[in-house]
XYZ file of C-alpha atoms in Angstrom:
480
model
C 0.000 0.000 0.000
C 2.902 2.400 0.626
C 4.423 2.217 -2.846
C 1.525 3.780 -4.746
C 1.421 6.622 -2.265
C 5.115 7.302 -2.721
C 4.842 7.110 -6.461
C 1.873 9.421 -6.390
C 3.816 11.825 -4.182
C 6.781 11.849 -6.550
C 4.487 12.364 -9.514
C 2.716 15.238 -7.779
C 6.046 16.881 -6.954
C 7.293 16.557 -10.541
C 4.088 18.021 -11.948
C 4.214 20.880 -9.445
C 7.831 21.590 -10.406
C 7.049 21.617 -14.134
C 3.910 23.764 -13.824
C 5.346 26.328 -11.396
C 8.662 26.609 -13.253
C 6.927 27.310 -16.571
C 4.564 29.825 -14.953
C 7.440 31.546 -13.158
C 9.434 31.640 -16.400
C 6.562 33.366 -18.216
C 6.070 36.000 -15.521
C 9.800 36.743 -15.150
C 10.411 36.765 -18.907
C 7.998 39.616 -19.514
C 10.088 41.978 -17.375
C 12.702 42.497 -20.106
C 11.427 40.689 -23.215
C 10.080 43.919 -24.726
C 13.315 45.932 -24.529
C 14.868 44.764 -27.809
C 11.525 45.067 -29.653
C 10.956 48.765 -28.905
C 12.187 50.094 -32.292
C 9.850 47.734 -34.176
C 6.932 48.568 -31.876
C 7.497 52.280 -32.452
C 7.605 51.749 -36.216
C 4.274 49.877 -36.173
C 2.334 51.705 -33.457
C 4.017 55.089 -33.195
C 4.415 56.847 -29.870
C 6.999 59.048 -28.228
C 10.008 57.819 -26.254
C 8.067 58.068 -22.991
C 5.306 55.887 -24.456
C 7.835 53.225 -25.429
C 9.352 53.277 -21.951
C 5.891 52.658 -20.512
C 5.497 49.459 -22.532
C 8.230 48.133 -20.228
C 7.388 50.076 -17.071
C 3.624 49.423 -17.049
C 4.287 45.716 -16.497
C 7.022 46.320 -13.912
C 4.832 48.736 -11.992
C 1.685 46.621 -11.584
C 3.751 43.463 -11.105
C 5.826 44.888 -8.256
C 2.958 46.729 -6.575
C 0.525 43.792 -6.398
C 2.866 40.885 -5.559
C 2.140 40.873 -1.831
C -1.580 41.400 -2.436
C -1.635 38.469 -4.863
C 0.044 36.246 -2.273
C -2.415 37.381 0.418
C -5.391 36.593 -1.844
C -4.023 33.100 -2.415
C -3.549 32.503 1.301
C -7.115 33.627 1.988
C -9.113 32.101 -0.901
C -6.936 29.185 -2.012
C -3.533 29.226 -3.660
C -4.394 26.941 -6.569
C -7.615 28.848 -7.244
C -5.829 32.218 -7.380
C -2.973 30.691 -9.372
C -5.529 29.742 -12.034
C -6.972 33.259 -11.902
C -3.493 34.727 -12.376
C -2.725 32.497 -15.366
C -6.076 33.402 -16.952
C -5.491 37.155 -16.572
C -1.890 36.897 -17.790
C -2.835 34.809 -20.838
C -5.746 37.042 -21.814
C -3.661 40.199 -21.432
C -0.885 38.645 -23.540
C -3.364 38.073 -26.371
C -4.617 41.636 -26.011
C -1.045 42.958 -26.189
C -0.359 40.918 -29.328
C -3.487 42.328 -31.016
C -2.872 45.957 -29.970
C -3.348 48.487 -32.761
C -2.123 51.512 -30.817
C 0.560 52.295 -28.255
C -2.038 53.164 -25.581
C -3.752 49.798 -25.948
C -0.407 48.030 -25.684
C 0.515 49.889 -22.488
C -2.883 49.036 -20.957
C -2.501 45.348 -21.880
C 0.982 45.312 -20.367
C -0.388 46.734 -17.113
C -3.022 43.981 -16.957
C -0.313 41.410 -17.729
C 1.491 42.652 -14.634
C -1.647 42.094 -12.544
C -1.841 38.475 -13.687
C 1.868 37.957 -13.118
C 1.667 39.437 -9.607
C -1.069 36.962 -8.648
C 0.643 34.004 -10.312
C 4.307 34.484 -9.415
C 4.382 34.339 -5.570
C 1.995 31.370 -5.540
C 4.396 29.273 -7.630
C 6.692 28.933 -4.622
C 3.974 28.091 -2.106
C 2.400 25.491 -4.389
C 5.821 23.958 -5.079
C 6.722 23.945 -1.390
C 3.467 22.150 -0.535
C 4.126 19.421 -3.126
C 7.832 18.693 -2.499
C 9.181 16.958 0.644
C 11.341 19.217 2.797
C 14.488 17.141 2.161
C 14.168 17.646 -1.617
C 13.175 21.300 -1.730
C 16.688 22.600 -2.354
C 16.885 20.702 -5.641
C 13.315 21.690 -6.597
C 13.840 25.355 -5.780
C 17.153 25.204 -7.641
C 15.374 24.123 -10.830
C 12.624 26.710 -10.251
C 15.257 29.389 -9.657
C 17.144 28.332 -12.787
C 14.002 28.800 -14.873
C 13.379 32.247 -13.397
C 17.002 33.313 -13.685
C 17.124 32.173 -17.284
C 13.935 34.115 -18.042
C 15.263 37.358 -16.551
C 18.617 37.061 -18.280
C 17.405 35.788 -21.666
C 14.479 38.196 -22.055
C 16.386 40.490 -24.450
C 17.580 37.474 -26.513
C 14.107 35.963 -26.887
C 12.533 39.326 -27.611
C 15.233 40.221 -30.129
C 15.107 36.879 -31.926
C 11.321 36.891 -32.302
C 11.317 40.525 -33.417
C 14.164 40.053 -35.884
C 12.977 36.813 -37.483
C 9.178 36.772 -36.981
C 7.342 39.801 -35.525
C 7.236 41.711 -32.246
C 3.638 40.459 -31.813
C 5.000 36.967 -31.117
C 6.671 38.191 -27.943
C 3.125 38.155 -26.532
C 1.509 35.422 -28.639
C 4.131 33.027 -27.219
C 2.443 33.199 -23.803
C -1.019 32.268 -25.061
C -0.605 28.543 -25.911
C 1.601 28.084 -22.841
C -1.034 29.645 -20.595
C -3.826 27.599 -22.155
C -1.795 24.438 -21.547
C -1.041 25.350 -17.927
C -4.667 25.971 -16.954
C -5.922 22.336 -17.141
C -2.614 20.977 -15.852
C -2.711 23.229 -12.793
C -6.359 22.416 -12.164
C -5.795 18.659 -12.306
C -2.245 18.238 -10.961
C -1.853 20.814 -8.186
C -3.328 20.412 -4.708
C -5.248 23.225 -3.070
C -3.742 24.863 0.019
C -4.400 27.945 2.117
C -2.630 30.168 4.614
C -3.683 31.155 8.095
C -7.297 31.866 7.122
C -7.102 35.364 8.612
C -9.242 38.055 6.947
C -7.634 40.235 4.297
C -5.635 43.120 5.741
C -7.213 46.028 3.827
C -5.169 48.720 5.594
C -1.921 46.857 5.014
C -2.847 46.214 1.387
C -3.486 49.902 0.716
C -0.306 51.019 2.497
C 1.914 48.429 0.776
C 0.392 48.919 -2.684
C 0.482 52.705 -2.434
C 4.034 52.728 -1.090
C 5.381 50.349 -3.724
C 3.544 52.271 -6.457
C 5.135 55.569 -5.417
C 8.654 54.155 -5.170
C 8.580 52.027 -8.323
C 6.908 54.830 -10.310
C 9.603 57.250 -9.184
C 12.357 54.782 -10.039
C 11.123 54.009 -13.549
C 10.567 57.719 -14.331
C 13.845 59.012 -12.890
C 16.129 57.929 -15.791
C 13.729 59.627 -18.250
C 12.984 62.967 -16.568
C 15.744 63.184 -13.919
C 15.949 62.564 -10.190
C 15.001 66.156 -9.296
C 11.695 66.087 -11.197
C 8.784 66.996 -8.911
C 6.732 63.933 -9.819
C 9.703 61.612 -9.215
C 10.471 63.173 -5.827
C 6.798 63.082 -4.832
C 6.551 59.409 -5.734
C 9.721 58.486 -3.856
C 8.950 60.454 -0.683
C 5.244 59.579 -0.570
C 6.018 55.935 -1.298
C 8.614 55.833 1.467
C 6.168 57.396 3.936
C 3.452 54.878 3.061
C 5.878 51.948 3.434
C 6.945 53.330 6.819
C 3.258 53.269 7.745
C 3.066 49.698 6.453
C 5.966 48.694 8.721
C 4.306 50.333 11.731
C 1.040 48.621 10.852
C 2.850 45.279 10.573
C 4.206 45.761 14.086
C 1.007 46.899 15.774
C -1.806 45.083 13.929
C -3.158 41.747 15.141
C -3.364 40.126 11.677
C -1.153 42.162 9.339
C -0.491 41.249 5.713
C 3.242 41.008 6.483
C 4.056 40.482 10.178
C 7.202 42.478 10.910
C 8.217 39.842 13.449
C 9.334 37.720 10.478
C 12.285 40.074 10.040
C 13.493 39.137 13.526
C 14.555 35.894 11.860
C 18.120 36.376 10.603
C 17.381 33.948 7.781
C 14.353 35.891 6.534
C 15.972 39.318 6.918
C 19.297 38.202 5.430
C 17.925 36.503 2.319
C 15.573 39.413 1.582
C 18.408 41.939 1.847
C 20.596 39.743 -0.364
C 17.784 39.378 -2.934
C 17.196 43.117 -3.205
C 20.913 43.851 -3.651
C 21.438 40.976 -6.107
C 18.656 42.169 -8.394
C 19.797 45.773 -8.101
C 23.268 44.930 -9.382
C 22.247 42.252 -11.903
C 19.267 43.984 -13.542
C 21.139 47.243 -14.025
C 24.168 45.447 -15.468
C 22.201 43.335 -17.962
C 20.246 46.426 -19.032
C 23.457 48.285 -19.939
C 25.520 45.338 -21.231
C 22.848 44.278 -23.721
C 23.002 47.805 -25.155
C 26.818 47.751 -25.156
C 26.948 44.566 -27.208
C 24.526 46.005 -29.782
C 25.282 49.731 -29.807
C 29.070 49.622 -29.368
C 30.202 46.244 -30.690
C 27.597 46.178 -33.470
C 25.910 42.830 -32.809
C 22.292 42.225 -33.791
C 19.841 41.470 -30.935
C 20.131 37.742 -31.671
C 23.930 37.823 -31.921
C 24.192 39.780 -28.677
C 21.919 37.333 -26.865
C 23.889 34.336 -28.096
C 27.145 35.859 -26.907
C 25.676 36.372 -23.444
C 24.704 32.694 -23.136
C 27.756 31.792 -21.001
C 26.175 34.136 -18.426
C 22.455 33.818 -19.076
C 22.387 30.094 -19.841
C 24.540 28.994 -16.910
C 21.627 28.640 -14.435
C 20.226 25.746 -16.471
C 23.452 23.803 -15.845
C 24.606 24.932 -12.416
C 21.435 25.789 -10.467
C 20.049 22.227 -10.089
C 23.488 21.044 -8.892
C 23.712 23.959 -6.478
C 20.217 23.195 -5.205
C 21.230 19.586 -4.570
C 24.318 20.758 -2.663
C 22.310 23.269 -0.621
C 20.195 20.380 0.715
C 23.383 18.794 2.040
C 25.791 21.605 2.865
C 24.288 25.019 3.607
C 22.070 27.329 1.622
C 23.887 30.281 3.156
C 27.267 29.093 1.883
C 26.024 28.439 -1.648
C 24.093 31.736 -1.883
C 26.930 33.866 -0.508
C 29.468 32.185 -2.810
C 27.212 32.885 -5.770
C 26.839 36.551 -4.893
C 30.578 37.036 -4.465
C 31.250 35.313 -7.800
C 28.632 37.524 -9.475
C 30.382 40.573 -8.011
C 33.763 39.323 -9.276
C 32.284 38.755 -12.737
C 30.882 42.301 -12.932
C 34.162 43.770 -11.688
C 36.065 41.675 -14.236
C 33.809 43.019 -16.988
C 34.455 46.593 -15.809
C 38.209 45.921 -15.977
C 38.288 44.626 -19.571
C 35.515 46.680 -21.171
C 36.534 48.951 -24.039
C 35.157 50.170 -27.354
C 36.910 47.339 -29.226
C 37.067 44.569 -26.596
C 37.208 41.078 -28.081
C 34.697 38.396 -27.165
C 37.525 36.212 -25.849
C 38.362 38.921 -23.309
C 34.721 39.107 -22.189
C 34.199 35.354 -21.906
C 35.780 34.737 -18.445
C 33.664 37.518 -16.908
C 30.528 36.088 -18.518
C 31.236 32.574 -17.216
C 32.046 33.702 -13.675
C 28.910 35.895 -13.596
C 26.779 33.023 -14.875
C 28.064 30.583 -12.271
C 27.524 33.170 -9.549
C 23.971 33.926 -10.620
C 23.143 30.208 -10.771
C 24.605 29.500 -7.327
C 22.500 32.280 -5.844
C 19.163 31.417 -7.472
C 19.344 27.788 -6.383
C 19.168 28.139 -2.570
C 17.617 31.622 -2.248
C 14.001 30.478 -2.569
C 14.578 27.581 -0.176
C 16.058 29.990 2.363
C 12.977 32.218 2.127
C 10.443 29.415 2.407
C 12.192 27.548 5.210
C 12.526 30.695 7.342
C 8.768 30.950 8.043
C 5.888 28.698 9.071
C 4.089 26.801 6.262
C 0.958 28.936 6.532
C 3.081 32.096 6.126
C 4.980 30.945 3.049
C 2.618 32.740 0.663
C 3.266 36.199 2.031
C 6.973 35.384 2.509
C 7.195 34.554 -1.194
C 5.227 37.686 -2.118
C 7.414 40.004 -0.050
C 10.636 38.462 -1.386
C 9.452 38.799 -4.982
C 8.356 42.393 -4.330
C 11.795 43.268 -2.967
C 13.411 41.654 -6.017
C 11.268 43.768 -8.335
C 12.042 46.951 -6.414
C 15.726 46.007 -6.551
C 15.523 45.494 -10.322
C 13.774 48.822 -10.895
C 16.241 50.558 -8.574
C 19.186 48.930 -10.369
C 18.092 50.140 -13.803
C 17.358 53.640 -12.468
C 20.567 54.060 -10.446
C 22.946 52.526 -12.984
C 21.323 54.428 -15.854
C 21.846 57.643 -13.901
C 25.511 56.794 -13.279
C 25.887 55.975 -16.968
C 24.285 59.272 -18.021
C 26.441 61.294 -15.627
C 29.699 59.797 -16.912
C 28.919 58.890 -20.530
C 26.303 58.727 -23.242
C 25.227 57.307 -26.594
C 26.967 59.771 -28.929
C 30.107 57.642 -29.409
C 31.474 54.213 -28.552
C 34.077 55.619 -26.166
C 31.532 57.834 -24.438
C 29.319 54.767 -23.871
C 32.288 52.909 -22.345
C 33.026 55.911 -20.110
C 29.518 55.604 -18.709
C 29.131 51.847 -18.386
C 32.473 51.216 -16.641
C 31.669 53.071 -13.363
C 28.124 51.679 -13.466
C 29.485 48.122 -13.575
C 31.815 48.847 -10.643
C 28.826 50.087 -8.633
C 26.866 46.967 -9.609
C 29.761 44.768 -8.469
C 29.995 46.582 -5.129
C 26.251 46.306 -4.488
C 26.187 42.563 -5.215
C 29.225 42.076 -2.951
C 27.317 43.775 -0.118
C 24.501 41.327 -0.864
C 27.007 38.501 -0.386
C 27.948 39.937 3.003
C 24.242 40.083 3.934
C 23.881 36.407 2.999
C 26.643 35.516 5.452
C 24.423 36.721 8.309
C 21.954 33.912 7.542
C 22.419 31.128 10.140
C 24.156 28.072 8.745
C 22.868 24.529 8.549
C 22.307 22.924 11.886
C 21.820 26.131 13.868
C 19.035 26.138 16.424
C 15.809 27.696 15.176
C 14.620 30.897 16.764
C 11.187 30.995 18.336
C 9.347 34.089 17.146
C 6.279 34.900 19.205
C 3.091 36.689 18.261
C 1.659 38.975 20.878
C -1.677 37.157 20.870
C -0.737 33.666 19.786
C 1.249 30.627 20.737
C 4.998 30.479 20.095
C 5.755 29.747 16.463
C 9.069 28.222 15.397
C 10.741 30.065 12.561
C 13.499 28.003 11.010
C 16.688 29.897 10.272
C 18.569 27.256 8.345
C 18.062 25.124 5.300
């Protein structure tokens, strides 16, 4: 009688891994897939530069703002049920984006895509965690992280290839058959689960959504209109004030959306700080390097993407191995090593970069960066999910993903500003003058993320007991 149960369990875990990895890949891919298609979109639909920027930013904005709310909805009404809702919204909005006949319609469809992605993305981790035995989660999260890392890094390649050889519309049409396939699979193969069952925290939702909207809006507008623009400053200051209110609410409220006591866990606080800093340095670097390969070295979008494969494709090889090792060694050790290698890779790139640098000179930096990124993605999700109670994993996933998105938006904004202050697009050498200091800043930020990861307790450390004011003691694991 035991064998069928075990087989069924393994089958359920494999299906959960496949479904959540594909869904996570789709949501992460749409962060950067549009960037290399912007010239073709402008040619077909028209629009000013600001309009084109919003085809990217509209998705980033709604995605980042609603991540925690999407996770909270899943915890309250059923994670599988909301996962299906998220896939449906994302798929429908993708079709609408593909059929857009004007730039305004495309921006609106992208914003709705972000809503679907925000509901879908954080629930992938909770559904996967519920289906995979604790002893195997490092490997499973490693594969999931590899899929997400590959999506983030290969977005410009996929977008450029489809635009160059087919049509920019297929950037969005690609999601439709995948989404339609995932819907019945998720309905039949994933088990339903819920969180604490507490009522929705309306006050916390409004404070978090408003705060994230102000900050992310300010960050995506700053490289376009400048950091001293009144709207940018208003968004940043108002967003910061609202998030401060969200923190206070999380401390004082009985059933907050995100209990601030979770950050008393060194594991939870450390991995979230490392995630924000990793995405800040990585997103900003990929954003500028993809332009360097095309604008300075003269590669087509497809050629540039192929030459970045030693970096962007490395997670598919290394991340599952790193996930396996994190189950047996220490997630902290693997994650910190990955961050330090990513920092070394970015610094190496800054050292060799020039207007006529050969690909052979770039290759070691690409490989080291790829290995570092893969080593980080593998254990990071496991560290997040194992640092909280099972019923709190939904909001833990949502908050970690929200911090990643804020880090990515901050990375593009900050490193673009450094680039603009030191260089520009008017000549190859001027571009190099701008990207070199930006890469050094990216390397330093990721290195600080590595230091933050070292504060996560290692394997075998005693778990901390984090208490609610009005509840029984709740163990919060601080190791993998």
